[in-house]
Short mmCIF file of C-alpha atoms in Angstrom, two decimals:
data_model
loop_
_atom_site.label_atom_id
_atom_site.label_comp_id
_atom_site.label_asym_id
_atom_site.label_seq_id
_atom_site.Cartn_x
_atom_site.Cartn_y
_atom_site.Cartn_z
CA MET A 1 65.63 100.91 -53.19
CA LYS A 2 67.28 98.43 -50.91
CA PRO A 3 64.58 96.75 -48.80
CA ALA A 4 62.31 94.08 -50.21
CA ALA A 5 58.86 95.34 -51.18
CA PHE A 6 56.21 95.61 -48.47
CA ASP A 7 52.80 97.13 -47.86
CA TYR A 8 52.54 100.02 -45.44
CA VAL A 9 49.82 101.33 -43.18
CA ALA A 10 50.05 104.21 -40.70
CA PRO A 11 46.93 104.10 -38.55
CA THR A 12 46.08 106.99 -36.26
CA SER A 13 44.49 104.83 -33.56
CA LEU A 14 45.98 102.04 -31.49
CA ASP A 15 42.97 99.79 -32.13
CA ALA A 16 43.46 100.07 -35.89
CA ALA A 17 47.16 99.22 -35.52
CA LEU A 18 46.38 96.19 -33.35
CA THR A 19 43.82 94.96 -35.86
CA ALA A 20 46.33 95.32 -38.70
CA LEU A 21 48.91 93.35 -36.74
CA ALA A 22 46.41 90.64 -35.80
CA ASP A 23 45.29 90.31 -39.42
CA GLY A 24 48.85 90.29 -40.73
CA GLY A 25 50.13 87.60 -38.38
CA TYR A 26 53.83 86.82 -38.64
CA ASP A 27 54.05 88.74 -41.94
CA ALA A 28 53.19 92.08 -40.30
CA LYS A 29 55.69 94.09 -38.27
CA PRO A 30 55.24 97.22 -36.19
CA ILE A 31 57.68 100.03 -36.93
CA ALA A 32 58.26 102.89 -34.49
CA GLY A 33 61.36 105.03 -35.09
CA GLY A 34 62.83 102.48 -37.46
CA GLN A 35 66.43 103.31 -36.55
CA SER A 36 67.28 99.63 -36.05
CA LEU A 37 64.60 98.07 -38.22
CA VAL A 38 65.28 100.01 -41.43
CA PRO A 39 68.99 99.04 -41.59
CA LEU A 40 67.97 95.39 -41.06
CA MET A 41 65.51 95.77 -43.93
CA ALA A 42 68.10 97.52 -46.09
CA PHE A 43 70.41 94.53 -45.64
CA ARG A 44 67.41 92.23 -46.23
CA LEU A 45 68.19 90.55 -42.93
CA ALA A 46 64.54 91.25 -42.21
CA VAL A 47 61.71 90.98 -44.75
CA PHE A 48 58.06 91.74 -43.97
CA GLY A 49 54.86 91.69 -45.99
CA GLN A 50 53.49 94.71 -44.17
CA LEU A 51 54.78 97.46 -41.91
CA VAL A 52 52.38 98.92 -39.37
CA ASP A 53 53.72 102.37 -38.49
CA LEU A 54 53.02 103.40 -34.89
CA GLY A 55 54.34 106.94 -35.42
CA ARG A 56 50.99 108.62 -36.01
CA ILE A 57 49.21 107.28 -32.94
CA GLU A 58 48.71 110.11 -30.46
CA GLU A 59 48.07 107.93 -27.39
CA LEU A 60 51.53 106.35 -27.68
CA GLN A 61 53.23 109.74 -27.22
CA GLY A 62 54.32 111.72 -24.22
CA VAL A 63 55.41 111.55 -20.59
CA ALA A 64 52.99 111.83 -17.65
CA ARG A 65 53.03 111.15 -13.94
CA ASP A 66 50.54 108.63 -12.60
CA GLY A 67 50.80 108.35 -8.82
CA ASP A 68 54.15 106.79 -7.97
CA GLU A 69 54.99 106.07 -11.59
CA LEU A 70 56.13 107.89 -14.69
CA VAL A 71 54.17 106.70 -17.69
CA ILE A 72 56.05 107.13 -20.95
CA GLY A 73 54.22 106.48 -24.20
CA ALA A 74 56.02 103.76 -26.12
CA ALA A 75 56.40 105.87 -29.27
CA THR A 76 57.88 108.85 -27.40
CA ARG A 77 61.05 109.90 -29.19
CA GLN A 78 64.34 109.46 -27.39
CA ALA A 79 65.19 113.14 -27.99
CA ALA A 80 61.98 114.12 -26.19
CA ILE A 81 62.87 111.89 -23.22
CA ALA A 82 66.35 113.42 -23.02
CA LYS A 83 64.91 116.88 -22.40
CA ASP A 84 61.71 116.01 -20.53
CA ALA A 85 61.34 117.77 -17.17
CA LEU A 86 59.45 114.89 -15.51
CA VAL A 87 62.10 112.39 -16.59
CA ALA A 88 64.87 114.68 -15.32
CA GLU A 89 63.19 114.90 -11.93
CA HIS A 90 61.86 111.38 -11.42
CA ALA A 91 64.03 109.08 -13.56
CA PRO A 92 67.21 111.02 -14.32
CA VAL A 93 69.18 107.91 -15.30
CA LEU A 94 66.79 107.39 -18.21
CA ALA A 95 67.78 110.79 -19.59
CA GLN A 96 71.44 109.95 -19.01
CA ALA A 97 70.98 106.62 -20.79
CA THR A 98 69.48 108.47 -23.75
CA GLY A 99 72.67 110.46 -24.18
CA TRP A 100 74.54 107.22 -24.88
CA ILE A 101 72.13 106.18 -27.67
CA GLY A 102 73.55 106.69 -31.16
CA HIS A 103 73.60 110.31 -32.28
CA GLN A 104 71.18 113.24 -32.23
CA GLN A 105 69.86 112.34 -35.69
CA ILE A 106 69.05 108.85 -34.39
CA ARG A 107 67.55 110.05 -31.10
CA ASN A 108 65.29 112.46 -33.00
CA ARG A 109 63.55 109.46 -34.52
CA GLY A 110 64.19 106.49 -32.25
CA THR A 111 61.60 105.69 -29.58
CA ILE A 112 61.72 104.17 -26.10
CA GLY A 113 59.26 101.40 -26.91
CA GLY A 114 61.05 100.58 -30.14
CA SER A 115 64.41 100.29 -28.42
CA ILE A 116 63.00 98.11 -25.65
CA CYS A 117 61.07 95.80 -27.99
CA HIS A 118 63.99 95.51 -30.41
CA ALA A 119 66.04 94.26 -27.44
CA ASP A 120 69.49 94.80 -28.87
CA PRO A 121 71.95 93.23 -26.39
CA ALA A 122 74.07 96.39 -26.41
CA ALA A 123 71.17 98.83 -26.03
CA GLU A 124 70.88 101.16 -23.04
CA TYR A 125 67.11 101.29 -22.48
CA PRO A 126 66.49 97.57 -21.83
CA ALA A 127 69.08 97.41 -19.02
CA THR A 128 67.87 100.75 -17.65
CA ALA A 129 64.27 99.52 -17.64
CA VAL A 130 65.27 96.42 -15.64
CA ALA A 131 67.43 98.44 -13.23
CA LEU A 132 64.53 100.80 -12.54
CA ASP A 133 61.99 97.97 -12.05
CA ALA A 134 59.99 99.32 -14.99
CA THR A 135 56.86 97.66 -16.31
CA ILE A 136 55.96 97.50 -19.99
CA ASP A 137 52.25 97.81 -20.83
CA VAL A 138 51.47 95.88 -24.01
CA ALA A 139 48.32 95.48 -26.06
CA SER A 140 46.86 93.29 -28.78
CA THR A 141 43.36 92.66 -30.06
CA ARG A 142 43.25 89.91 -27.41
CA GLY A 143 43.59 92.41 -24.59
CA ARG A 144 46.18 94.17 -22.50
CA ARG A 145 48.80 93.02 -20.02
CA SER A 146 51.76 94.43 -18.13
CA ILE A 147 55.15 92.76 -18.24
CA PRO A 148 57.87 93.54 -15.67
CA ALA A 149 61.00 94.55 -17.59
CA ALA A 150 62.88 91.78 -15.76
CA GLU A 151 60.60 89.24 -17.50
CA LEU A 152 60.61 90.85 -20.94
CA PHE A 153 64.09 90.15 -22.29
CA GLU A 154 64.70 86.53 -23.20
CA ALA A 155 67.74 86.63 -25.47
CA ALA A 156 69.36 88.84 -28.09
CA TYR A 157 66.61 90.60 -30.08
CA THR A 158 64.06 88.35 -28.40
CA THR A 159 61.35 89.40 -25.95
CA THR A 160 58.36 87.66 -24.42
CA LEU A 161 56.02 89.79 -26.57
CA GLU A 162 53.72 87.90 -28.92
CA PRO A 163 53.92 88.85 -32.61
CA ASP A 164 50.59 90.70 -32.48
CA GLU A 165 51.45 92.65 -29.33
CA VAL A 166 52.86 96.16 -29.22
CA ALA A 167 54.27 98.13 -26.32
CA VAL A 168 51.90 100.90 -25.29
CA ALA A 169 53.74 102.49 -22.39
CA VAL A 170 56.74 102.13 -20.13
CA ARG A 171 55.95 102.59 -16.44
CA ILE A 172 58.83 103.62 -14.22
CA PRO A 173 58.58 103.99 -10.42
CA VAL A 174 59.54 107.55 -9.51
CA ARG A 175 62.86 108.01 -7.75
CA ARG A 176 62.55 107.65 -3.99
CA PRO A 177 64.49 109.67 -1.40
CA GLY A 178 67.92 108.14 -0.78
CA GLU A 179 68.07 106.50 -4.19
CA GLY A 180 71.05 106.93 -6.49
CA THR A 181 71.40 105.93 -10.12
CA ALA A 182 74.07 105.96 -12.81
CA ILE A 183 74.91 104.54 -16.22
CA PHE A 184 78.33 104.12 -17.78
CA GLU A 185 79.58 102.33 -20.86
CA VAL A 186 82.61 101.87 -23.07
CA ALA A 187 82.37 102.02 -26.87
CA ARG A 188 84.93 102.35 -29.64
CA ARG A 189 83.58 105.75 -30.64
CA PRO A 190 80.86 107.90 -29.04
CA GLY A 191 77.51 106.66 -30.32
CA ASP A 192 78.76 103.21 -31.28
CA PHE A 193 77.21 100.14 -29.75
CA ALA A 194 78.57 99.59 -26.25
CA LEU A 195 81.28 96.98 -25.86
CA ALA A 196 79.99 96.75 -22.33
CA GLY A 197 77.91 98.99 -20.12
CA CYS A 198 76.30 99.06 -16.71
CA VAL A 199 73.24 100.66 -15.11
CA VAL A 200 73.13 100.88 -11.32
CA ARG A 201 70.41 101.84 -8.87
CA VAL A 202 71.11 101.86 -5.15
CA ALA A 203 68.77 102.46 -2.24
CA THR A 204 70.37 103.97 0.83
CA SER A 205 69.37 104.55 4.42
CA GLY A 206 71.34 106.95 6.56
CA GLY A 207 73.96 107.10 3.81
CA ALA A 208 74.50 103.31 3.72
CA VAL A 209 73.52 101.15 0.76
CA ILE A 210 70.74 98.73 1.69
CA ASP A 211 69.74 97.47 -1.75
CA ALA A 212 71.23 97.54 -5.24
CA ARG A 213 70.45 96.72 -8.83
CA VAL A 214 73.51 96.25 -11.04
CA LEU A 215 72.64 95.54 -14.69
CA ALA A 216 75.26 94.83 -17.33
CA PHE A 217 74.57 95.13 -21.05
CA GLY A 218 76.52 94.30 -24.20
CA VAL A 219 78.00 91.20 -22.57
CA GLY A 220 75.20 88.70 -23.13
CA GLY A 221 71.96 88.23 -25.01
CA ALA A 222 69.82 90.15 -22.53
CA PRO A 223 70.53 92.61 -19.69
CA ILE A 224 72.32 90.66 -16.96
CA ARG A 225 72.07 91.25 -13.22
CA LEU A 226 75.45 91.14 -11.51
CA ALA A 227 74.01 89.34 -8.50
CA ALA A 228 77.19 88.92 -6.48
CA ALA A 229 77.92 92.65 -6.71
CA GLU A 230 74.33 93.45 -5.74
CA ALA A 231 74.59 91.21 -2.68
CA ALA A 232 77.97 92.65 -1.68
CA LEU A 233 76.65 96.20 -1.94
CA ALA A 234 73.53 95.35 0.09
CA ALA A 235 75.82 93.81 2.72
CA GLY A 236 77.71 97.08 3.02
CA ALA A 237 80.72 96.54 0.75
CA GLY A 238 82.07 99.92 -0.31
CA VAL A 239 83.50 101.15 -3.59
CA GLY A 240 87.01 99.76 -4.04
CA SER A 241 86.58 97.28 -1.17
CA GLN A 242 88.01 93.78 -1.42
CA GLU A 243 84.52 92.33 -1.06
CA LEU A 244 83.05 94.31 -3.97
CA THR A 245 86.06 93.66 -6.19
CA ALA A 246 85.83 89.92 -5.54
CA ALA A 247 82.07 89.94 -6.13
CA LEU A 248 82.41 91.78 -9.45
CA GLN A 249 85.12 89.39 -10.54
CA ALA A 250 82.87 86.45 -9.66
CA ASP A 251 80.04 88.00 -11.67
CA ALA A 252 82.34 88.63 -14.63
CA ASP A 253 83.66 85.06 -14.48
CA GLY A 254 80.09 83.85 -14.91
CA LEU A 255 79.66 85.76 -18.18
CA THR A 256 80.49 84.64 -21.69
CA PRO A 257 80.58 87.95 -23.55
CA PRO A 258 80.40 87.90 -27.34
CA GLU A 259 83.54 88.16 -29.42
CA ASP A 260 83.58 90.19 -32.64
CA ALA A 261 85.64 92.62 -34.70
CA GLN A 262 85.11 95.32 -32.05
CA ALA A 263 86.39 93.45 -29.01
CA THR A 264 87.50 90.04 -27.82
CA SER A 265 85.50 88.24 -25.19
CA ALA A 266 88.38 88.69 -22.72
CA TYR A 267 88.45 92.44 -23.33
CA ARG A 268 84.70 92.66 -22.70
CA HIS A 269 85.28 90.70 -19.48
CA SER A 270 87.69 93.33 -18.23
CA ILE A 271 85.52 96.23 -19.40
CA VAL A 272 82.43 94.99 -17.59
CA VAL A 273 84.28 95.14 -14.26
CA HIS A 274 85.46 98.66 -15.07
CA VAL A 275 82.07 100.00 -16.16
CA ALA A 276 80.35 98.38 -13.17
CA ASN A 277 82.84 99.90 -10.74
CA THR A 278 82.40 103.31 -12.33
CA ALA A 279 78.60 103.18 -12.38
CA ILE A 280 78.43 101.87 -8.80
CA ALA A 281 80.63 104.71 -7.54
CA GLU A 282 78.55 107.28 -9.44
CA ALA A 283 75.25 105.84 -8.23
CA ILE A 284 76.37 105.93 -4.61
CA ALA A 285 77.62 109.50 -5.04
CA ASP A 286 74.28 110.36 -6.64
CA SER A 287 72.38 109.02 -3.61
CA GLN A 288 74.16 111.30 -1.12
CA MET B 1 52.64 95.60 -53.32
CA SER B 2 50.60 98.73 -53.71
CA ARG B 3 52.04 102.14 -54.40
CA GLN B 4 50.94 104.98 -52.18
CA GLN B 5 50.31 108.66 -52.58
CA VAL B 6 52.71 110.86 -50.66
CA GLU B 7 52.85 114.63 -50.30
CA MET B 8 55.36 116.67 -48.39
CA THR B 9 56.74 120.20 -48.35
CA VAL B 10 60.39 120.26 -49.33
CA ASN B 11 62.19 123.58 -48.93
CA GLY B 12 58.84 125.39 -48.96
CA ARG B 13 57.56 123.69 -52.12
CA VAL B 14 54.94 120.96 -52.15
CA HIS B 15 56.13 117.72 -53.72
CA ALA B 16 53.65 114.93 -54.35
CA GLY B 17 54.04 111.56 -55.93
CA GLU B 18 53.03 107.94 -55.99
CA VAL B 19 55.74 105.79 -54.47
CA GLU B 20 56.49 102.29 -53.36
CA PRO B 21 56.45 102.13 -49.54
CA ARG B 22 60.02 100.83 -49.60
CA LEU B 23 61.32 104.02 -51.24
CA THR B 24 63.53 105.76 -48.69
CA LEU B 25 63.15 109.46 -48.11
CA VAL B 26 66.63 110.13 -49.48
CA ASP B 27 65.78 108.37 -52.75
CA PHE B 28 62.50 110.29 -52.97
CA LEU B 29 64.35 113.58 -52.52
CA ARG B 30 67.06 112.75 -55.03
CA GLU B 31 65.08 110.94 -57.70
CA ASP B 32 61.49 112.13 -57.45
CA CYS B 33 62.20 115.71 -56.36
CA ALA B 34 65.48 115.97 -58.31
CA LEU B 35 67.15 117.46 -55.22
CA THR B 36 70.52 115.75 -55.43
CA GLY B 37 72.23 117.85 -52.78
CA THR B 38 71.33 115.27 -50.15
CA HIS B 39 73.88 112.51 -50.56
CA THR B 40 73.50 108.79 -50.04
CA GLY B 41 76.48 107.35 -48.21
CA CYS B 42 76.20 104.13 -46.27
CA GLU B 43 72.40 103.71 -46.59
CA GLN B 44 72.40 102.02 -43.19
CA GLY B 45 72.27 104.97 -40.81
CA VAL B 46 75.93 105.23 -39.91
CA CYS B 47 77.53 108.02 -41.96
CA GLY B 48 75.12 110.96 -41.72
CA ALA B 49 75.64 112.12 -45.34
CA CYS B 50 71.87 111.97 -45.96
CA THR B 51 70.90 114.13 -42.96
CA VAL B 52 67.91 116.40 -43.63
CA LEU B 53 65.57 118.33 -41.37
CA VAL B 54 62.16 116.71 -40.91
CA ASP B 55 59.79 119.12 -39.18
CA GLY B 56 62.88 121.05 -38.16
CA GLU B 57 64.85 118.20 -36.60
CA PRO B 58 67.90 116.55 -38.20
CA MET B 59 67.23 112.95 -39.18
CA ARG B 60 68.81 110.37 -41.43
CA SER B 61 66.79 110.27 -44.65
CA CYS B 62 68.09 106.76 -45.43
CA LEU B 63 66.43 105.46 -42.24
CA MET B 64 62.99 106.78 -43.16
CA PHE B 65 60.62 105.78 -45.87
CA ALA B 66 59.12 108.54 -48.00
CA VAL B 67 55.63 107.44 -46.92
CA GLN B 68 56.64 108.17 -43.31
CA ALA B 69 57.34 111.78 -44.25
CA ASP B 70 53.83 112.24 -45.68
CA GLY B 71 52.64 115.67 -44.57
CA ALA B 72 56.03 116.66 -43.16
CA GLN B 73 58.11 119.79 -43.69
CA VAL B 74 61.48 118.71 -45.06
CA THR B 75 64.51 120.93 -45.42
CA THR B 76 67.47 119.79 -47.51
CA ILE B 77 70.79 121.47 -48.19
CA GLU B 78 69.13 123.20 -51.18
CA GLY B 79 66.84 124.95 -48.67
CA ILE B 80 69.71 126.28 -46.59
CA GLY B 81 71.10 129.09 -48.69
CA GLY B 82 74.09 129.08 -50.97
CA GLY B 83 71.90 130.35 -53.79
CA ARG B 84 71.31 133.98 -54.71
CA GLU B 85 71.25 134.97 -51.05
CA GLY B 86 74.85 133.83 -50.70
CA LEU B 87 76.34 131.45 -48.20
CA THR B 88 75.03 131.13 -44.65
CA PRO B 89 77.51 131.86 -41.83
CA VAL B 90 77.85 128.08 -41.34
CA GLN B 91 78.63 127.46 -45.01
CA GLN B 92 81.10 130.36 -45.13
CA ALA B 93 82.81 129.07 -41.99
CA PHE B 94 83.26 125.63 -43.55
CA MET B 95 84.99 127.31 -46.52
CA ASP B 96 87.15 129.51 -44.30
CA ASN B 97 88.36 126.68 -42.06
CA HIS B 98 88.97 123.82 -44.49
CA GLY B 99 85.82 122.19 -43.18
CA LEU B 100 85.49 120.24 -46.41
CA GLN B 101 87.64 118.69 -49.06
CA CYS B 102 85.82 116.33 -51.42
CA GLY B 103 82.50 117.68 -50.18
CA TYR B 104 80.57 114.44 -50.23
CA CYS B 105 79.69 114.53 -46.53
CA THR B 106 79.28 118.31 -46.42
CA PRO B 107 75.50 118.63 -46.97
CA GLY B 108 74.88 116.32 -44.01
CA PHE B 109 77.30 118.29 -41.84
CA ILE B 110 75.82 121.66 -42.82
CA VAL B 111 72.24 120.55 -42.17
CA THR B 112 73.26 119.07 -38.82
CA VAL B 113 75.17 122.18 -37.76
CA GLU B 114 72.45 124.61 -38.84
CA ALA B 115 69.97 122.84 -36.52
CA PHE B 116 72.57 122.49 -33.75
CA LEU B 117 73.42 126.20 -33.65
CA ARG B 118 69.73 127.11 -33.85
CA ASP B 119 69.15 125.04 -30.67
CA THR B 120 72.53 125.68 -28.99
CA PRO B 121 73.60 129.25 -29.73
CA SER B 122 76.63 129.30 -27.41
CA PRO B 123 78.02 125.78 -27.54
CA SER B 124 80.99 124.46 -25.59
CA ASP B 125 83.75 122.65 -27.49
CA GLU B 126 82.45 119.40 -26.04
CA GLN B 127 78.93 120.13 -27.27
CA ILE B 128 80.28 120.86 -30.75
CA ARG B 129 82.12 117.54 -30.87
CA GLU B 130 79.06 115.69 -29.61
CA ALA B 131 76.86 117.40 -32.21
CA LEU B 132 79.22 116.36 -35.01
CA SER B 133 79.57 112.78 -33.80
CA GLY B 134 76.79 111.47 -36.04
CA ASN B 135 78.47 112.57 -39.28
CA VAL B 136 81.46 110.87 -40.86
CA CYS B 137 84.10 112.75 -42.89
CA ARG B 138 86.97 110.84 -44.49
CA CYS B 139 88.95 113.86 -45.77
CA THR B 140 89.38 116.59 -43.22
CA GLY B 141 90.25 114.87 -39.97
CA TYR B 142 87.41 116.91 -38.41
CA GLN B 143 89.58 119.66 -36.89
CA GLY B 144 88.63 122.10 -39.65
CA ILE B 145 84.97 121.24 -39.20
CA ILE B 146 85.16 121.85 -35.46
CA ALA B 147 86.88 125.20 -36.11
CA ALA B 148 84.16 126.07 -38.64
CA VAL B 149 81.37 125.41 -36.14
CA ARG B 150 83.18 127.52 -33.54
CA GLN B 151 83.56 130.40 -36.01
CA ALA B 152 79.92 130.19 -37.10
CA ALA B 153 78.73 130.02 -33.49
CA ASP B 154 80.78 133.06 -32.52
CA GLN B 155 79.60 135.00 -35.57
CA LEU B 156 75.93 134.14 -35.01
CA ALA B 157 76.27 135.09 -31.32
CA ALA B 158 77.82 138.42 -32.27
CA GLU B 159 75.04 139.06 -34.79
CA ALA B 160 72.42 138.22 -32.16
CA ARG B 161 73.97 140.77 -29.76
CA SER B 162 74.13 143.60 -32.30
#
């Protein structure tokens, strides 16, 4: 047994889980798929007095359409999202992002809410959620609130959630006509953490880009908007144009990517330009 | 910290016990159920040696606690043939194609591939490589394993047609 000892509860209702988390305070921790949390516990980088398992709560599962939004239960498994018909139709880039997450054995257990709340800097879902203007519904015994994804991610592994709050659902606006999306990343091996990646959503009118979201991940603590590239695209700069290339370079110059055994900071700098260019081209092609 | 009652069906047999919540599923299978075919490798979710089927889906048993599998149907390598019924087409293909050498990673590969071919009866080469990407082998260089999955897929497809 590698993790430190802890108590474990697996409530079947959200209210019971919220009560357990409120009672446990900082010593209690929600666990969803556990694919990031359990390794941290095995290394004893994380130690908790109590785990509150969200895996047996029915209302946190499943994908549904609610008006102009897809509502995805926070504990919905990544493997289920990858093959969900509603996701494929209304938020296809979320399914594509899922394919980049770990391996099948991981996706069979990992959840969308868990990935978003864990907020790994190299994770695909947080950047995708921001690119799609998603909203995260969260709950605690004190009540419910909705947090725009753009306001959720503060720093590496750090969100604006309070310790007693859990994600209940991820709301994603359904794809509108003329929209195009894409995700692309570079990793040492398939399934490894991305050295750098990019999620792009463009809105077009009459075939021309009028608005863009360009989100980089793996190059900072939280998903990072490449604002110069977004502005250049909205102003009509095309793929491979001088304007877009200069804008991407300016965005990259503003980053200080991490340096580790996998890649130097300089290498990540060059990759982020490459993955952004690739994802932008694919998103525009997708919109046509 | 209180111990908890856990009960699950492993390879068709009910196994119950009282465990610490921190006991991983792989340790429960190996030590409490005495099913040592599932191997512990990295114990951090990277190598895939501990892959078992939980309710039919391949998962890493080092990244689950036994208490989380309460009530589940678990299938380990011991539940996949190789006994009196003989080898499965997947197991035979691994033998035929040098899909193993030391054998330490093999249970995880076999469990993964059995589920993969169940869900993807006519896989492309790319799909085979993707399906194997979550399992590490330090002996074979993978080419024999890829050939084994191809052979097993072709044989199972031929059997399905006849």
